[in-house]
Amino acid sequence: MIEKVSVPVSVSLTFDSTKRSVFPKWLVWNGRTYPILKVGLHHTFRQGRTLFHVFSVVSKTLFFRLVFNTDNLHWRLEEISDGLPD
């Protein structure tokens, strides 16, 4: 089931200088740490002058859509799914 949540979260990010790319490594949501096993889609969009980075990531049992605001450097968890039908 997909649930839209839009809550602030803590995210650890790694920069790979050889590939010139960034990867979220884990996130903390509701006091629990979720290691990120795979990064799927990454894209950007603008809202006014603010650039947002959107990462679709997978932990062991859950899918997350994370949004990084480059203006205030805050992360938000926008969507979570357990992969099961509604």
XYZ file of C-alpha atoms in Angstrom, residues 44-72:
29
model
C 15.169 17.109 -9.961
C 12.500 19.760 -10.286
C 12.184 23.449 -9.522
C 9.496 25.215 -7.562
C 10.131 28.911 -8.069
C 13.864 29.403 -7.478
C 14.238 26.325 -5.255
C 15.758 23.146 -6.691
C 14.528 19.827 -5.271
C 16.193 16.419 -5.639
C 13.861 13.409 -5.533
C 15.229 9.951 -4.696
C 13.211 6.739 -4.933
C 14.936 4.257 -2.625
C 14.400 0.778 -1.202
C 15.177 -0.647 2.221
C 14.851 -4.321 3.123
C 11.038 -4.209 3.288
C 9.908 -0.709 2.284
C 10.002 1.761 -0.609
C 10.547 5.470 0.149
C 10.353 8.657 -1.901
C 12.724 11.232 -0.409
C 12.844 14.905 -1.376
C 15.842 17.148 -0.676
C 15.283 20.920 -0.663
C 18.500 22.648 -1.788
C 17.336 26.012 -0.451
C 17.056 25.033 3.237
